[in-house]
CSV table of C-alpha atoms in Angstrom, one decimal:
chain,number,residue,atom,x,y,z
A,1,UNK,CA,87.9,167.4,199.2
A,2,UNK,CA,84.8,166.9,201.4
A,3,UNK,CA,81.4,167.6,200.1
A,4,UNK,CA,80.9,170.2,202.9
A,5,UNK,CA,84.0,172.2,201.8
A,6,UNK,CA,82.9,172.1,198.2
A,7,UNK,CA,79.4,173.4,199.2
A,8,UNK,CA,81.0,176.2,201.4
A,9,UNK,CA,83.2,177.3,198.4
A,10,UNK,CA,80.2,177.8,196.1
A,11,UNK,CA,78.0,179.6,198.7
A,12,UNK,CA,80.2,182.3,200.2
A,13,UNK,CA,80.7,186.0,199.8
A,14,UNK,CA,84.1,185.3,198.2
A,15,UNK,CA,84.7,186.4,194.6
A,16,UNK,CA,87.3,183.7,194.3
A,17,UNK,CA,88.0,180.6,196.3
A,18,UNK,CA,90.9,178.3,195.4
A,19,UNK,CA,91.5,175.1,197.4
A,20,UNK,CA,94.5,172.8,196.9
A,21,UNK,CA,94.9,173.6,193.2
A,22,UNK,CA,97.7,172.0,191.3
A,23,UNK,CA,98.4,172.6,187.7
A,24,UNK,CA,101.2,170.9,185.7
A,25,UNK,CA,102.3,171.0,182.1
A,26,UNK,CA,104.4,168.6,180.0
A,27,UNK,CA,107.3,169.9,178.0
A,28,UNK,CA,108.9,167.8,175.3
A,29,UNK,CA,112.7,168.0,175.2
A,30,UNK,CA,114.4,168.0,171.9
A,31,UNK,CA,118.0,168.5,170.7
A,32,UNK,CA,119.0,169.8,167.2
A,33,UNK,CA,122.3,167.9,167.2
A,34,UNK,CA,122.6,165.2,164.5
A,35,UNK,CA,123.4,162.5,167.0
A,36,UNK,CA,120.2,163.0,168.9
A,37,UNK,CA,117.7,163.3,166.0
A,38,UNK,CA,117.1,159.6,165.9
A,39,UNK,CA,116.8,159.3,169.7
A,40,UNK,CA,114.3,162.1,169.8
A,41,UNK,CA,112.1,160.3,167.3
A,42,UNK,CA,112.3,156.9,169.0
A,43,UNK,CA,112.4,157.9,172.6
A,44,UNK,CA,111.5,161.6,173.1
A,45,UNK,CA,112.3,163.1,176.4
A,46,UNK,CA,109.8,165.1,178.4
A,47,UNK,CA,109.7,166.9,181.7
A,48,UNK,CA,106.8,167.9,183.9
A,49,UNK,CA,106.5,171.6,184.9
A,50,UNK,CA,104.5,172.4,188.0
A,51,UNK,CA,103.0,175.8,187.6
A,52,UNK,CA,100.8,175.7,190.7
A,53,UNK,CA,101.4,173.3,193.6
A,54,UNK,CA,98.6,172.8,196.2
A,55,UNK,CA,97.6,176.5,196.1
A,56,UNK,CA,94.8,177.9,198.3
A,57,UNK,CA,93.5,181.4,198.9
A,58,UNK,CA,90.3,183.5,198.9
A,59,UNK,CA,89.5,186.9,197.4
A,60,UNK,CA,86.6,188.8,198.9
A,61,UNK,CA,84.0,190.6,196.8
A,62,UNK,CA,85.0,194.2,196.3
A,63,UNK,CA,88.8,193.6,196.9
A,64,UNK,CA,91.6,195.0,194.8
A,65,UNK,CA,94.3,192.3,194.9
A,66,UNK,CA,97.8,192.5,193.4
A,67,UNK,CA,99.0,189.1,192.3
A,68,UNK,CA,102.7,189.1,191.8
A,69,UNK,CA,105.8,187.0,191.5
A,70,UNK,CA,108.9,186.3,189.3
A,71,UNK,CA,108.6,185.2,185.7
A,72,UNK,CA,107.2,181.6,185.5
A,73,UNK,CA,105.8,181.7,189.0
A,74,UNK,CA,102.3,180.8,187.9
A,75,UNK,CA,100.5,184.1,187.6
A,76,UNK,CA,99.1,183.8,184.1
A,77,UNK,CA,98.3,180.2,184.7
A,78,UNK,CA,96.1,181.2,187.7
A,79,UNK,CA,94.3,183.8,185.6
A,80,UNK,CA,93.5,181.2,182.9
A,81,UNK,CA,92.3,178.7,185.5
A,82,UNK,CA,90.0,181.3,187.0
A,83,UNK,CA,88.5,182.1,183.6
A,84,UNK,CA,88.1,178.4,182.7
A,85,UNK,CA,90.7,178.6,179.9
A,86,UNK,CA,92.7,175.9,181.7
A,87,UNK,CA,91.6,173.1,184.0
A,88,UNK,CA,93.4,172.1,187.2
A,89,UNK,CA,95.0,168.7,187.6
A,90,UNK,CA,93.8,168.7,191.2
A,91,UNK,CA,91.8,170.9,193.6
A,92,UNK,CA,88.7,173.1,193.4
A,93,UNK,CA,88.1,176.6,192.1
A,94,UNK,CA,85.0,178.7,192.6
A,95,UNK,CA,84.6,182.1,190.9
A,96,UNK,CA,81.6,184.2,191.8
A,97,UNK,CA,80.2,181.0,193.4
A,98,UNK,CA,80.4,179.2,190.1
A,99,UNK,CA,82.8,176.5,188.7
A,100,UNK,CA,84.9,177.7,185.8
A,101,UNK,CA,85.1,174.1,184.6
A,102,UNK,CA,81.3,173.4,184.6
A,103,UNK,CA,79.7,176.8,184.3
A,104,UNK,CA,82.1,178.7,182.1
A,105,UNK,CA,79.4,180.3,179.8
A,106,UNK,CA,77.4,181.6,182.7
A,107,UNK,CA,80.6,182.8,184.5
A,108,UNK,CA,81.8,184.7,181.4
A,109,UNK,CA,78.7,186.9,181.5
A,110,UNK,CA,79.8,188.2,184.9
A,111,UNK,CA,83.6,188.2,184.4
A,112,UNK,CA,86.0,190.5,182.5
A,113,UNK,CA,89.5,189.5,181.4
A,114,UNK,CA,92.2,191.7,179.9
A,115,UNK,CA,95.7,190.5,178.9
A,116,UNK,CA,98.1,193.3,178.2
A,117,UNK,CA,99.6,191.6,175.2
A,118,UNK,CA,96.4,190.7,173.4
A,119,UNK,CA,93.4,192.6,172.0
A,120,UNK,CA,89.7,191.7,171.4
A,121,UNK,CA,89.3,194.6,169.0
A,122,UNK,CA,88.7,194.0,165.3
A,123,UNK,CA,92.0,195.1,163.7
A,124,UNK,CA,90.6,196.5,160.5
A,125,UNK,CA,87.4,198.1,161.8
A,126,UNK,CA,86.7,201.2,163.9
A,127,UNK,CA,86.6,200.7,167.6
A,128,UNK,CA,82.9,201.3,167.9
A,129,UNK,CA,82.2,198.4,165.6
A,130,UNK,CA,83.9,196.0,168.0
A,131,UNK,CA,81.8,197.5,170.8
A,132,UNK,CA,78.6,197.0,168.9
A,133,UNK,CA,79.6,193.5,168.0
A,134,UNK,CA,80.0,192.7,171.6
A,135,UNK,CA,76.7,194.2,172.5
A,136,UNK,CA,75.0,191.8,170.0
A,137,UNK,CA,76.9,188.7,170.7
A,138,UNK,CA,76.8,189.1,174.5
A,139,UNK,CA,73.1,190.2,174.3
A,140,UNK,CA,73.8,193.3,176.4
A,141,UNK,CA,70.5,195.2,177.0
A,142,UNK,CA,70.3,198.6,175.2
A,143,UNK,CA,70.0,200.7,178.3
A,144,UNK,CA,73.0,199.0,180.0
A,145,UNK,CA,75.1,199.3,176.8
A,146,UNK,CA,74.4,203.0,176.5
A,147,UNK,CA,75.1,203.6,180.1
A,148,UNK,CA,78.4,201.8,180.2
A,149,UNK,CA,79.5,203.2,176.8
A,150,UNK,CA,78.9,206.7,178.1
A,151,UNK,CA,80.8,205.9,181.3
A,152,UNK,CA,83.9,204.4,179.7
A,153,UNK,CA,84.0,207.0,176.9
A,154,UNK,CA,84.1,209.8,179.5
A,155,UNK,CA,86.3,208.2,182.1
A,156,UNK,CA,88.8,206.6,179.7
A,157,UNK,CA,88.8,209.5,177.3
A,158,UNK,CA,88.1,207.5,174.2
A,159,UNK,CA,85.6,209.7,172.5
A,160,UNK,CA,88.1,210.6,169.7
A,161,UNK,CA,89.0,206.9,169.3
A,162,UNK,CA,85.6,205.3,168.6
A,163,UNK,CA,85.7,205.9,164.9
A,164,UNK,CA,89.4,205.1,164.6
A,165,UNK,CA,90.6,201.8,163.2
A,166,UNK,CA,92.1,199.5,165.9
A,167,UNK,CA,95.3,199.1,163.8
A,168,UNK,CA,95.9,202.8,163.9
A,169,UNK,CA,95.8,203.1,167.8
A,170,UNK,CA,98.9,203.5,169.9
A,171,UNK,CA,99.5,200.9,172.6
A,172,UNK,CA,98.1,203.2,175.3
A,173,UNK,CA,95.0,204.0,173.2
A,174,UNK,CA,94.4,200.3,172.4
A,175,UNK,CA,94.7,199.3,176.1
A,176,UNK,CA,92.1,201.9,177.0
A,177,UNK,CA,89.8,200.8,174.2
A,178,UNK,CA,90.3,197.1,175.2
A,179,UNK,CA,89.5,198.0,178.9
A,180,UNK,CA,86.4,199.9,177.8
A,181,UNK,CA,85.2,197.0,175.7
A,182,UNK,CA,85.7,194.6,178.6
A,183,UNK,CA,83.5,196.7,180.9
A,184,UNK,CA,80.5,197.0,178.5
A,185,UNK,CA,78.6,194.1,180.2
A,186,UNK,CA,79.3,195.3,183.8
A,187,UNK,CA,81.5,192.5,185.0
A,188,UNK,CA,81.5,191.9,188.8
A,189,UNK,CA,85.1,190.6,188.7
A,190,UNK,CA,87.9,191.6,186.3
A,191,UNK,CA,91.2,189.8,185.8
A,192,UNK,CA,94.0,192.0,184.5
A,193,UNK,CA,97.3,190.5,183.3
A,194,UNK,CA,99.9,193.2,182.9
A,195,UNK,CA,97.4,196.0,182.0
A,196,UNK,CA,100.1,198.7,182.2
A,197,UNK,CA,102.7,196.8,180.1
A,198,UNK,CA,104.5,199.2,177.8
A,199,UNK,CA,102.3,202.2,178.6
A,200,UNK,CA,103.9,205.7,178.8
A,201,UNK,CA,103.5,207.7,182.0
A,202,UNK,CA,100.3,209.5,181.0
A,203,UNK,CA,98.6,206.4,179.7
A,204,UNK,CA,99.6,204.5,182.8
A,205,UNK,CA,98.3,207.2,185.2
A,206,UNK,CA,95.0,207.2,183.3
A,207,UNK,CA,94.7,203.4,183.5
A,208,UNK,CA,95.5,203.3,187.2
A,209,UNK,CA,93.2,206.1,188.1
A,210,UNK,CA,90.3,204.5,186.3
A,211,UNK,CA,90.8,201.1,187.9
A,212,UNK,CA,90.9,202.6,191.4
A,213,UNK,CA,87.7,204.6,190.7
A,214,UNK,CA,86.0,201.5,189.3
A,215,UNK,CA,86.8,199.5,192.4
A,216,UNK,CA,85.9,202.3,194.9
A,217,UNK,CA,82.7,203.5,193.3
A,218,UNK,CA,81.3,200.4,191.6
A,219,UNK,CA,82.6,197.8,194.1
A,220,UNK,CA,84.1,195.8,191.2
A,221,UNK,CA,86.5,193.1,192.4
A,222,UNK,CA,89.8,193.4,190.6
A,223,UNK,CA,92.8,191.0,190.4
A,224,UNK,CA,95.8,192.5,188.7
A,225,UNK,CA,99.3,191.1,187.8
A,226,UNK,CA,102.2,193.3,187.0
A,227,UNK,CA,106.0,193.4,187.2
A,228,UNK,CA,105.8,197.1,188.2
A,229,UNK,CA,105.6,197.1,192.0
A,230,UNK,CA,105.0,200.8,192.2
A,231,UNK,CA,101.9,200.4,190.1
A,232,UNK,CA,100.6,197.5,192.2
A,233,UNK,CA,101.2,199.3,195.4
A,234,UNK,CA,99.3,202.4,194.2
A,235,UNK,CA,96.3,200.3,193.0
A,236,UNK,CA,95.8,197.5,195.4
A,237,UNK,CA,95.4,197.2,199.1
A,238,UNK,CA,96.5,193.5,199.4
A,239,UNK,CA,99.3,191.6,197.6
A,240,UNK,CA,99.7,187.9,197.1
A,241,UNK,CA,103.1,186.7,196.1
A,242,UNK,CA,103.6,183.4,194.4
A,243,UNK,CA,106.9,181.6,193.9
A,244,UNK,CA,107.7,178.2,192.5
A,245,UNK,CA,104.0,177.4,192.3
A,246,UNK,CA,103.2,178.2,195.9
A,247,UNK,CA,101.9,181.2,197.9
A,248,UNK,CA,104.9,182.8,199.4
A,249,UNK,CA,103.2,185.9,201.0
A,250,UNK,CA,99.7,187.2,201.5
A,251,UNK,CA,99.0,190.5,203.2
A,252,UNK,CA,99.3,194.3,203.0
A,253,UNK,CA,102.1,196.2,201.3
A,254,UNK,CA,103.2,197.6,204.6
A,255,UNK,CA,103.5,194.1,206.0
A,256,UNK,CA,105.5,193.1,202.9
A,257,UNK,CA,107.9,196.0,203.4
A,258,UNK,CA,108.4,194.8,207.0
A,259,UNK,CA,109.0,191.3,205.8
A,260,UNK,CA,111.6,192.4,203.2
A,261,UNK,CA,113.3,194.8,205.7
A,262,UNK,CA,112.7,197.8,203.5
A,263,UNK,CA,114.6,200.2,205.8
A,264,UNK,CA,113.5,203.8,206.2
A,265,UNK,CA,116.4,206.2,206.6
A,266,UNK,CA,116.8,209.9,207.5
A,267,UNK,CA,119.6,211.7,205.7
A,268,UNK,CA,120.8,214.5,208.0
A,269,UNK,CA,123.1,217.3,206.7
A,270,UNK,CA,124.9,219.5,209.3
A,271,UNK,CA,126.4,223.0,209.1
A,272,UNK,CA,129.9,221.6,209.2
A,273,UNK,CA,129.2,219.8,205.9
A,274,UNK,CA,129.0,216.4,207.5
A,275,UNK,CA,126.2,213.9,206.8
A,276,UNK,CA,124.6,211.2,208.9
A,277,UNK,CA,122.2,208.5,208.0
A,278,UNK,CA,119.7,207.4,210.7
A,279,UNK,CA,117.7,204.2,210.2
A,280,UNK,CA,114.3,204.3,211.9
A,281,UNK,CA,110.9,202.6,212.0
A,282,UNK,CA,109.2,205.0,214.4
A,283,UNK,CA,108.7,208.6,213.3
A,284,UNK,CA,108.2,209.9,216.8
A,285,UNK,CA,111.5,208.4,218.0
A,286,UNK,CA,113.2,209.8,215.0
A,287,UNK,CA,111.9,213.3,215.8
A,288,UNK,CA,113.1,213.1,219.4
A,289,UNK,CA,116.5,212.0,218.2
A,290,UNK,CA,116.7,214.8,215.7
A,291,UNK,CA,115.7,217.4,218.3
A,292,UNK,CA,118.8,216.5,220.3
A,293,UNK,CA,121.2,217.1,217.4
A,294,UNK,CA,122.9,220.5,216.8
A,295,UNK,CA,123.8,222.2,213.6
A,296,UNK,CA,121.2,220.5,211.3
A,297,UNK,CA,120.9,222.2,208.0
A,298,UNK,CA,118.3,219.9,206.3
A,299,UNK,CA,116.9,216.4,206.6
A,300,UNK,CA,116.0,214.2,203.7
A,301,UNK,CA,114.2,210.8,203.7
A,302,UNK,CA,114.7,207.6,201.7
A,303,UNK,CA,113.7,204.0,201.9
A,304,UNK,CA,114.8,200.8,200.3
A,305,UNK,CA,112.4,200.4,197.4
A,306,UNK,CA,109.9,197.6,197.3
A,307,UNK,CA,111.1,196.7,193.9
A,308,UNK,CA,114.7,196.4,195.1
A,309,UNK,CA,113.6,194.3,198.1
A,310,UNK,CA,111.6,191.9,195.9
A,311,UNK,CA,114.3,191.6,193.3
A,312,UNK,CA,116.6,190.3,196.0
A,313,UNK,CA,113.9,188.0,197.3
A,314,UNK,CA,113.1,186.6,193.8
A,315,UNK,CA,116.9,186.0,193.3
A,316,UNK,CA,117.0,184.0,196.5
A,317,UNK,CA,113.9,182.0,195.5
A,318,UNK,CA,115.5,181.0,192.2
């Protein structure tokens, strides 16, 4: 990569810039059969897994990006690369105009990370003690800590949870407490890996509503992964699909629906008890067509779900 390109990456308005990133892992192959035990010891087999293969994209500051793909596509690997937990085999990464490899400590003071299957809370202590521990260790100024604590306590409705031991929280309560803790230092960019995983309907609505408000009012850049496409479509304005380690789609949800052929249909019921389905992509044309039909009792509308379309797409990709 040229010196000019590297300089441009670290001096832009992008929250994230990824250029030609490749990440591979080595997996050792072993067999439990008696005949292969000696061979495994003398000449173990291994295979190389390519999680990301020459991936490039940008995320602007203030964006809310959905990052999706089938299992094993490279989503969690990307999150760990952005936070400096992993290093790429090749390519360049800039996050908030910093290198996760070389400036990880400075980056972490401006970054927030939440993995749905992990917690940063002290298991055998009240939630507030975990918050106060972070204030001290992260050296969060008193006024900023009080301001953010008041904000997350109100908006995430965790006032009754602050004196509760982390081990006694439900999954939804723990996720809200973890999200609150992550926001105490006012991160400019937050990375969320399956934040609604396992949440009930009410907890999920609360989580989604808060994230949308955080993005709209505070301008916080958010990157979120999830297998629930309805959640992603409600939260984000842009979706980036990754498959087999490569970017397969990058655009709006409307464009993705068009790409997948998510057909819109009108279900027309007539007075003679017959039914007719009309596929359409232009509402005005549909209305004109309906105005020419006689005996309409009612009209319903349906559409191939985004999740169904993506399931078919993922199956083809495999």
